[in-house]
Amino acid sequence: TYAATFASLSAALADATYGVRDISLATGSDELPIYDVFNDINEAGNPGVNTSGFTATAVNYPTVRAAPGYEHSGIPGTGIKLTDTTNFKNAFFFDEFTVVKNLEFEAGGPSNLDLRGESILLGCILKASGYIAVDIRDSTLISCLAYDSSTGFNAADFQDANIFNCTAVDCSSRGFRFGGGATYKAKNLLALGNGTDFSNPPASMSN
């Protein structure tokens, strides 16, 4: 059973009771809140979806995921999709140890998904026509697909990033970009049909 239901993910995160709050053990409610998404949603705002208001830790963190049984099959268009409708930069902003699982994201440029604050993106499909599919800052991506974007995966300058088992396809500029001045861990990456498959790859990258 669910504690509450909402018309959109952004509405749930903005709710005074169930939305962004202090969930840490030390000072908050000691929770592991889960936000299950059952329907495709058009999210509007700057950003439309934002978890930066949580006070979270590696032990107490929010999870945003496709509801069980509603996950995609690994092919775009087969699962729950969150779409940006306003074209603001950073349409989807995940911060504060947020775990995001098995969702599809589509944003029209100039907008994208921004992952930071030791968050994890797991099994997600990303598209940002004419722009960067995902900006990565001190976070981790595992088993994700980026396609039909300008740049698929952008590991930001001076921001650590871990990218494992990810694929970039048909991105007009770059499949994977590693900025520099940070620690990047990259393993088992596949790139196909991009303008440049790997831009400034770290020496430690392996397959």
CSV table of C-alpha atoms in Angstrom, one decimal:
chain,number,residue,atom,x,y,z
A,1,THR,CA,0.0,0.0,0.0
A,2,TYR,CA,1.0,3.6,-0.6
A,3,ALA,CA,1.0,6.4,2.0
A,4,ALA,CA,-0.2,8.9,-0.6
A,5,THR,CA,-0.8,9.3,-4.4
A,6,PHE,CA,-0.1,12.3,-6.6
A,7,ALA,CA,-0.8,13.4,-10.1
A,8,SER,CA,2.9,13.9,-10.9
A,9,LEU,CA,6.4,13.2,-9.5
A,10,SER,CA,7.0,16.9,-9.1
A,11,ALA,CA,3.8,17.2,-7.0
A,12,ALA,CA,4.9,14.4,-4.7
A,13,LEU,CA,8.3,16.0,-4.2
A,14,ALA,CA,6.7,19.3,-3.4
A,15,ASP,CA,4.3,17.9,-0.9
A,16,ALA,CA,4.8,19.2,2.7
A,17,THR,CA,4.5,15.8,4.3
A,18,TYR,CA,5.8,13.3,1.7
A,19,GLY,CA,8.1,15.5,-0.4
A,20,VAL,CA,11.7,16.8,0.1
A,21,ARG,CA,12.6,16.9,3.8
A,22,ASP,CA,15.2,15.8,6.3
A,23,ILE,CA,15.2,12.0,6.2
A,24,SER,CA,18.6,11.5,7.9
A,25,LEU,CA,19.0,9.4,11.0
A,26,ALA,CA,20.9,12.1,12.9
A,27,THR,CA,18.5,15.0,12.6
A,28,GLY,CA,15.5,13.8,10.6
A,29,SER,CA,12.9,11.1,10.2
A,30,ASP,CA,15.2,8.2,9.5
A,31,GLU,CA,13.5,7.1,6.3
A,32,LEU,CA,14.1,5.5,2.9
A,33,PRO,CA,11.2,7.1,0.9
A,34,ILE,CA,10.3,5.5,-2.4
A,35,TYR,CA,8.5,7.3,-5.2
A,36,ASP,CA,6.9,4.8,-7.7
A,37,VAL,CA,5.9,6.2,-11.1
A,38,PHE,CA,3.0,4.5,-12.8
A,39,ASN,CA,2.2,6.8,-15.7
A,40,ASP,CA,4.0,8.8,-18.4
A,41,ILE,CA,4.2,12.4,-17.1
A,42,ASN,CA,4.9,15.8,-18.7
A,43,GLU,CA,6.8,17.7,-16.1
A,44,ALA,CA,7.0,21.5,-16.4
A,45,GLY,CA,9.3,23.9,-14.4
A,46,ASN,CA,12.9,24.9,-13.9
A,47,PRO,CA,13.5,22.2,-12.9
A,48,GLY,CA,10.3,20.2,-13.2
A,49,VAL,CA,11.6,17.4,-10.9
A,50,ASN,CA,14.0,18.3,-8.1
A,51,THR,CA,15.3,16.3,-5.2
A,52,SER,CA,17.9,18.9,-4.0
A,53,GLY,CA,15.8,19.8,-0.9
A,54,PHE,CA,16.3,16.5,0.8
A,55,THR,CA,18.7,16.2,3.7
A,56,ALA,CA,19.9,12.7,3.0
A,57,THR,CA,22.9,10.4,3.4
A,58,ALA,CA,24.3,7.2,2.0
A,59,VAL,CA,22.1,5.4,4.5
A,60,ASN,CA,18.9,7.5,4.3
A,61,TYR,CA,18.2,8.4,0.7
A,62,PRO,CA,15.2,8.8,-1.6
A,63,THR,CA,14.5,6.4,-4.5
A,64,VAL,CA,12.6,7.4,-7.7
A,65,ARG,CA,11.7,4.5,-9.9
A,66,ALA,CA,9.3,3.0,-12.4
A,67,ALA,CA,6.7,1.2,-10.4
A,68,PRO,CA,7.3,-2.6,-10.3
A,69,GLY,CA,5.9,-4.2,-13.4
A,70,TYR,CA,6.1,-0.9,-15.3
A,71,GLU,CA,9.8,-0.9,-16.1
A,72,HIS,CA,11.1,-0.5,-19.7
A,73,SER,CA,12.5,-3.5,-21.6
A,74,GLY,CA,15.7,-1.7,-22.5
A,75,ILE,CA,14.1,-0.3,-25.7
A,76,PRO,CA,13.0,3.4,-25.8
A,77,GLY,CA,9.2,3.8,-25.6
A,78,THR,CA,8.6,0.6,-23.7
A,79,GLY,CA,8.4,2.0,-20.2
A,80,ILE,CA,7.4,4.9,-18.0
A,81,LYS,CA,8.7,8.2,-19.5
A,82,LEU,CA,9.1,11.6,-17.9
A,83,THR,CA,9.1,14.4,-20.5
A,84,ASP,CA,10.2,18.0,-20.0
A,85,THR,CA,7.7,20.4,-21.5
A,86,THR,CA,9.4,23.8,-20.8
A,87,ASN,CA,12.9,23.4,-22.3
A,88,PHE,CA,14.6,24.8,-19.3
A,89,LYS,CA,18.2,23.6,-18.6
A,90,ASN,CA,18.3,20.9,-15.9
A,91,ALA,CA,14.7,19.9,-16.4
A,92,PHE,CA,15.3,16.9,-14.1
A,93,PHE,CA,17.6,17.6,-11.1
A,94,PHE,CA,18.6,14.7,-8.9
A,95,ASP,CA,20.7,15.5,-5.9
A,96,GLU,CA,21.3,14.3,-2.3
A,97,PHE,CA,22.1,10.6,-2.8
A,98,THR,CA,18.9,10.1,-4.9
A,99,VAL,CA,18.7,6.6,-6.5
A,100,VAL,CA,16.8,6.7,-9.9
A,101,LYS,CA,15.8,3.4,-11.5
A,102,ASN,CA,14.4,2.1,-14.7
A,103,LEU,CA,12.8,5.3,-16.0
A,104,GLU,CA,12.9,7.0,-19.4
A,105,PHE,CA,13.7,10.7,-19.7
A,106,GLU,CA,13.1,12.9,-22.7
A,107,ALA,CA,13.9,16.6,-22.8
A,108,GLY,CA,14.0,19.1,-25.6
A,109,GLY,CA,17.0,21.4,-25.8
A,110,PRO,CA,18.2,23.3,-24.0
A,111,SER,CA,17.3,20.9,-21.2
A,112,ASN,CA,18.6,17.7,-19.7
A,113,LEU,CA,19.0,15.6,-16.7
A,114,ASP,CA,21.4,16.8,-14.0
A,115,LEU,CA,22.8,14.2,-11.7
A,116,ARG,CA,24.9,15.3,-8.7
A,117,GLY,CA,25.4,14.9,-4.9
A,118,GLU,CA,26.5,11.2,-5.0
A,119,SER,CA,23.3,10.2,-6.7
A,120,ILE,CA,22.9,7.0,-8.8
A,121,LEU,CA,21.1,6.5,-12.1
A,122,LEU,CA,20.4,2.8,-12.7
A,123,GLY,CA,18.9,1.3,-15.8
A,124,CYS,CA,17.6,4.5,-17.3
A,125,ILE,CA,17.0,5.6,-20.9
A,126,LEU,CA,17.9,9.3,-21.8
A,127,LYS,CA,17.2,11.5,-24.7
A,128,ALA,CA,17.7,15.3,-25.1
A,129,SER,CA,17.3,16.4,-28.7
A,130,GLY,CA,20.1,18.9,-29.6
A,131,TYR,CA,21.5,18.9,-26.1
A,132,ILE,CA,23.3,16.9,-23.4
A,133,ALA,CA,21.3,13.9,-22.2
A,134,VAL,CA,22.9,13.9,-18.7
A,135,ASP,CA,25.3,16.0,-16.8
A,136,ILE,CA,27.2,14.0,-14.2
A,137,ARG,CA,28.7,15.6,-11.1
A,138,ASP,CA,30.0,13.4,-8.3
A,139,SER,CA,27.6,10.7,-9.1
A,140,THR,CA,27.3,7.2,-10.7
A,141,LEU,CA,25.5,5.8,-13.8
A,142,ILE,CA,25.0,2.1,-14.3
A,143,SER,CA,23.5,0.3,-17.3
A,144,CYS,CA,22.0,3.4,-18.9
A,145,LEU,CA,21.3,4.3,-22.5
A,146,ALA,CA,21.6,7.8,-24.1
A,147,TYR,CA,20.5,8.3,-27.7
A,148,ASP,CA,19.5,11.0,-30.2
A,149,SER,CA,21.1,13.8,-28.2
A,150,SER,CA,24.0,16.2,-28.9
A,151,THR,CA,26.1,14.6,-26.1
A,152,GLY,CA,25.0,11.5,-24.4
A,153,PHE,CA,27.0,11.3,-21.1
A,154,ASN,CA,28.8,14.5,-20.0
A,155,ALA,CA,31.2,14.0,-17.0
A,156,ALA,CA,31.6,17.6,-15.9
A,157,ASP,CA,34.9,19.3,-15.4
A,158,PHE,CA,36.3,19.0,-11.9
A,159,GLN,CA,33.5,16.7,-10.8
A,160,ASP,CA,34.1,13.0,-10.1
A,161,ALA,CA,32.0,10.5,-12.0
A,162,ASN,CA,31.5,6.7,-12.3
A,163,ILE,CA,30.1,5.4,-15.5
A,164,PHE,CA,29.7,1.6,-15.9
A,165,ASN,CA,28.0,-0.6,-18.5
A,166,CYS,CA,26.5,2.4,-20.4
A,167,THR,CA,25.7,2.9,-24.1
A,168,ALA,CA,25.6,6.0,-26.3
A,169,VAL,CA,24.0,5.8,-29.7
A,170,ASP,CA,23.4,8.3,-32.5
A,171,CYS,CA,24.5,11.4,-30.5
A,172,SER,CA,25.5,14.1,-33.0
A,173,SER,CA,28.5,15.5,-31.1
A,174,ARG,CA,29.8,13.1,-28.5
A,175,GLY,CA,28.7,9.8,-27.0
A,176,PHE,CA,30.8,10.2,-23.9
A,177,ARG,CA,32.6,13.3,-22.8
A,178,PHE,CA,35.1,13.4,-19.8
A,179,GLY,CA,35.9,17.0,-18.9
A,180,GLY,CA,39.1,16.8,-16.9
A,181,GLY,CA,40.4,17.8,-13.5
A,182,ALA,CA,38.6,15.0,-11.7
A,183,THR,CA,38.6,11.3,-11.0
A,184,TYR,CA,36.6,9.4,-13.6
A,185,LYS,CA,35.9,5.6,-13.4
A,186,ALA,CA,34.6,4.2,-16.7
A,187,LYS,CA,34.2,0.6,-17.6
A,188,ASN,CA,32.3,-1.4,-20.2
A,189,LEU,CA,31.1,1.5,-22.3
A,190,LEU,CA,29.6,1.1,-25.7
A,191,ALA,CA,29.4,3.9,-28.3
A,192,LEU,CA,27.9,3.6,-31.8
A,193,GLY,CA,27.1,6.1,-34.5
A,194,ASN,CA,28.1,9.3,-32.5
A,195,GLY,CA,30.0,12.3,-33.9
A,196,THR,CA,32.8,11.4,-31.6
A,197,ASP,CA,32.4,8.3,-29.5
A,198,PHE,CA,34.7,9.1,-26.6
A,199,SER,CA,36.0,12.6,-26.0
A,200,ASN,CA,39.0,12.9,-23.6
A,201,PRO,CA,38.6,9.4,-22.2
A,202,PRO,CA,40.4,8.7,-18.9
A,203,ALA,CA,43.5,6.6,-19.1
A,204,SER,CA,41.9,4.1,-16.7
A,205,MET,CA,38.9,3.4,-18.9
A,206,SER,CA,38.5,-0.3,-19.5
A,207,ASN,CA,36.2,-2.9,-21.1
